[in-house]
Coordinates of C-alpha atoms in Angstrom, one line a residue:
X142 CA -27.2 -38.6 -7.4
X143 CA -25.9 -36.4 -10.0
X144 CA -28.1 -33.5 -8.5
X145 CA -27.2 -34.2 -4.7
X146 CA -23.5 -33.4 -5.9
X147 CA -24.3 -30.6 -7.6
X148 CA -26.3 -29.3 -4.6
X149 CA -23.0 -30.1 -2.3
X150 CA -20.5 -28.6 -4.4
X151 CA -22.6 -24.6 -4.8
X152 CA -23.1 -25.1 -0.8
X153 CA -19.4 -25.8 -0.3
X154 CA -18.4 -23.1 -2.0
X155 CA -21.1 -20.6 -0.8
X156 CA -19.7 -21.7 2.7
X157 CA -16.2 -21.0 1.2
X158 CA -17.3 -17.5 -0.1
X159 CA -18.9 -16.3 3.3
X160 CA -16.1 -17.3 4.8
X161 CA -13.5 -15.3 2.8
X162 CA -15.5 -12.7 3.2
X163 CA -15.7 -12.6 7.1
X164 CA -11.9 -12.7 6.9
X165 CA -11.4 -10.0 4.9
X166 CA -14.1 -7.7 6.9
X167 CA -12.4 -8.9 10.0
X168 CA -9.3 -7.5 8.8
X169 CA -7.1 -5.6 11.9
X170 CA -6.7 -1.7 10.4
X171 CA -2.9 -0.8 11.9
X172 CA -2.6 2.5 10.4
X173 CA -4.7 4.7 8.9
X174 CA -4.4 9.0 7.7
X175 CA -4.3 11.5 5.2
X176 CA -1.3 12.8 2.8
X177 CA -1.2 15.3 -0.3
X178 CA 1.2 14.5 -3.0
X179 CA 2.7 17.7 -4.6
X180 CA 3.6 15.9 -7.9
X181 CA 2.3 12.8 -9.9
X182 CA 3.8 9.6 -8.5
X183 CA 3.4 6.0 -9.9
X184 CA 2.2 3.2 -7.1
X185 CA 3.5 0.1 -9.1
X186 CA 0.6 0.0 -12.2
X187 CA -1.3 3.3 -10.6
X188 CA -0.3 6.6 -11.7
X189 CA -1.6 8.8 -8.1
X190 CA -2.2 12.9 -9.6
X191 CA -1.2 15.6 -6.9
X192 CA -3.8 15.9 -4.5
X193 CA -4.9 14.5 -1.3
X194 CA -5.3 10.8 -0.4
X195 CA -6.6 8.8 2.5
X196 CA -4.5 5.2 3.1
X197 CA -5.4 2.3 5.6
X198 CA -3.1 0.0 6.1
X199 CA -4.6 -3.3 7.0
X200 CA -3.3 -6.9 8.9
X201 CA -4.5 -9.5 6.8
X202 CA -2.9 -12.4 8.8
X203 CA -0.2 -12.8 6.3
X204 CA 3.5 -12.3 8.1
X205 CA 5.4 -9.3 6.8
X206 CA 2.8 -7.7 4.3
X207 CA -0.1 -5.8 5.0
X208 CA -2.8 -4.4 2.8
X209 CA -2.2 -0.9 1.6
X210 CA -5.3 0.5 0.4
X211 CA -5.4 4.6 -0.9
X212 CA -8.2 6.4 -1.7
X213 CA -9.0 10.1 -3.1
X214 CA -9.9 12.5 -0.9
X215 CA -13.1 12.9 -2.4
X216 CA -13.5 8.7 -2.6
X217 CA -14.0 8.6 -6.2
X218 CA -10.8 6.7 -6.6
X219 CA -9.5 3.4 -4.7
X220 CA -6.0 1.8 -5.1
X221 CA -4.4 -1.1 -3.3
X222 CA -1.7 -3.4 -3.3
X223 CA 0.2 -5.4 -0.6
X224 CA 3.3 -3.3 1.2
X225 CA 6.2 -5.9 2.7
X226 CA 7.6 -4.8 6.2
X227 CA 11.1 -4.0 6.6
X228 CA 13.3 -2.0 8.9
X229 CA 13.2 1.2 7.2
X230 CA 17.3 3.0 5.9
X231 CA 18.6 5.8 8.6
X232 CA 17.7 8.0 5.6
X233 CA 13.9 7.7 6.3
X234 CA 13.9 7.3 10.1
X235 CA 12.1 10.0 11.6
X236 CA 9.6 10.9 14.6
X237 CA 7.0 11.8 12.5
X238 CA 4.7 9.2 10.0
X239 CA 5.3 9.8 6.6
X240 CA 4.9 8.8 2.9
X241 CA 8.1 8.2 1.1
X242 CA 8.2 9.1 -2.5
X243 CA 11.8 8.9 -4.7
X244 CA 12.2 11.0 -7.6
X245 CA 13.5 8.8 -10.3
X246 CA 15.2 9.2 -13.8
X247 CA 11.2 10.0 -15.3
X248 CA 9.1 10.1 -12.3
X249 CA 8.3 9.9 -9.2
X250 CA 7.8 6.8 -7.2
X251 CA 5.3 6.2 -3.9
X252 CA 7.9 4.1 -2.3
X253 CA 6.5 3.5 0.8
X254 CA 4.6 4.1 4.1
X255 CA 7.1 4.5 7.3
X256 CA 4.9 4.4 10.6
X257 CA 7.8 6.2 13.7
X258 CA 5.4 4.6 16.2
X259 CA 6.7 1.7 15.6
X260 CA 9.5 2.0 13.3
X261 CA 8.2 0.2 10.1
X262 CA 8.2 0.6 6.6
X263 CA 6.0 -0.7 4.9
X264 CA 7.3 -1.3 0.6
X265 CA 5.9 -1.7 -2.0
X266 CA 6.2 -4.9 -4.7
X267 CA 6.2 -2.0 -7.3
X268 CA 9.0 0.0 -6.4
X269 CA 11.1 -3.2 -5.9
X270 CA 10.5 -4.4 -9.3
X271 CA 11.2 -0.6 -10.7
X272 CA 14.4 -0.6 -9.0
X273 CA 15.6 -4.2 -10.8
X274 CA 15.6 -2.6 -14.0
X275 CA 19.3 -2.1 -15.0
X276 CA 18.3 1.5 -17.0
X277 CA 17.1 2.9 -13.4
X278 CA 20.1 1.2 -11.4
X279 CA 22.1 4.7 -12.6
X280 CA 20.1 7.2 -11.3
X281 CA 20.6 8.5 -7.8
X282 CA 17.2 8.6 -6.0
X283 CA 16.0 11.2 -3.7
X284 CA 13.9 10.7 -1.1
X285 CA 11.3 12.7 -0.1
X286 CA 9.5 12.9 3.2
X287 CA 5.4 13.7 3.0
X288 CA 3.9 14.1 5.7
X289 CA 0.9 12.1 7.0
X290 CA -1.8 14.2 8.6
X291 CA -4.7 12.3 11.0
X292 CA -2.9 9.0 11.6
X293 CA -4.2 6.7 13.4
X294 CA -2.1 3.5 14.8
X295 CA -5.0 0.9 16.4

């Protein structure tokens, strides 16, 4: 008996596994392209060095967040972390894609992703959680407009 439950509970959660998996590689990609960051920036835990990056944003059946995943140009390096959607400020609206990056008291700050096609930005839990912290609440932020090269909206 003892071994007929054991049996149950790995095929259960083999079962489970597979099927997290297919969800995850079924994942819808919305947005995908390619930026180059002039200066340092910190992604919420990540520090991202100048250089270029390749994102993908991806639909992960959650409402309002989407997967944000950046990679090195050269792949060595992978980062990702869950962007909310929001209705981006008249300060970042444009007609071109763009990665929005804030220049803080001590660095810079990837803030976001805004995609003109369909007027969304996408923020990130890391730059809300910077912005809480009464020592930053001071400092006027600039934002700064990079550009996104070979994006793709599917």
């Amino acid at each position: 008996m003892k071994v007929c439950r054991k049996v149950a509970t790995i095929l259960f959660l083999c079962v489970g596994a597979v099927c997290v998996s297919a969800g995850m590689a079924a994942a819808q990609v919305v947005s995908s392209g390619a930026f180059t960051l002039q200066h340092e920036a910190q992604w919420g835990k990540y520090t991202l060095p100048e250089g270029h990056y390749n994102y993908t944003i991806r639909d992960m059946g959650m409402k309002g967040a989407r997967l944000v995943t950046i990679k090195t140009a050269n792949s060595s390096r992978q980062f990702e972390m869950m962007g909310l959607e929001r209705t981006p400020a008249a300060s970042i609206k444009g007609t071109d894609n763009a990665v929005i990056v804030t220049q803080g008291a001590n660095s810079n700050y990837l803030r976001g992703i805004y995609l003109a096609s369909s007027n969304v930005e996408y923020v990130f839990s890391g730059y809300a959680k910077k912005r809480s912290l009464a020592s930053e609440k001071s400092v006027q932020e600039v934002a700064t407009r990079v550009p996104i090269s070979k994006a793709n909206k599917r």
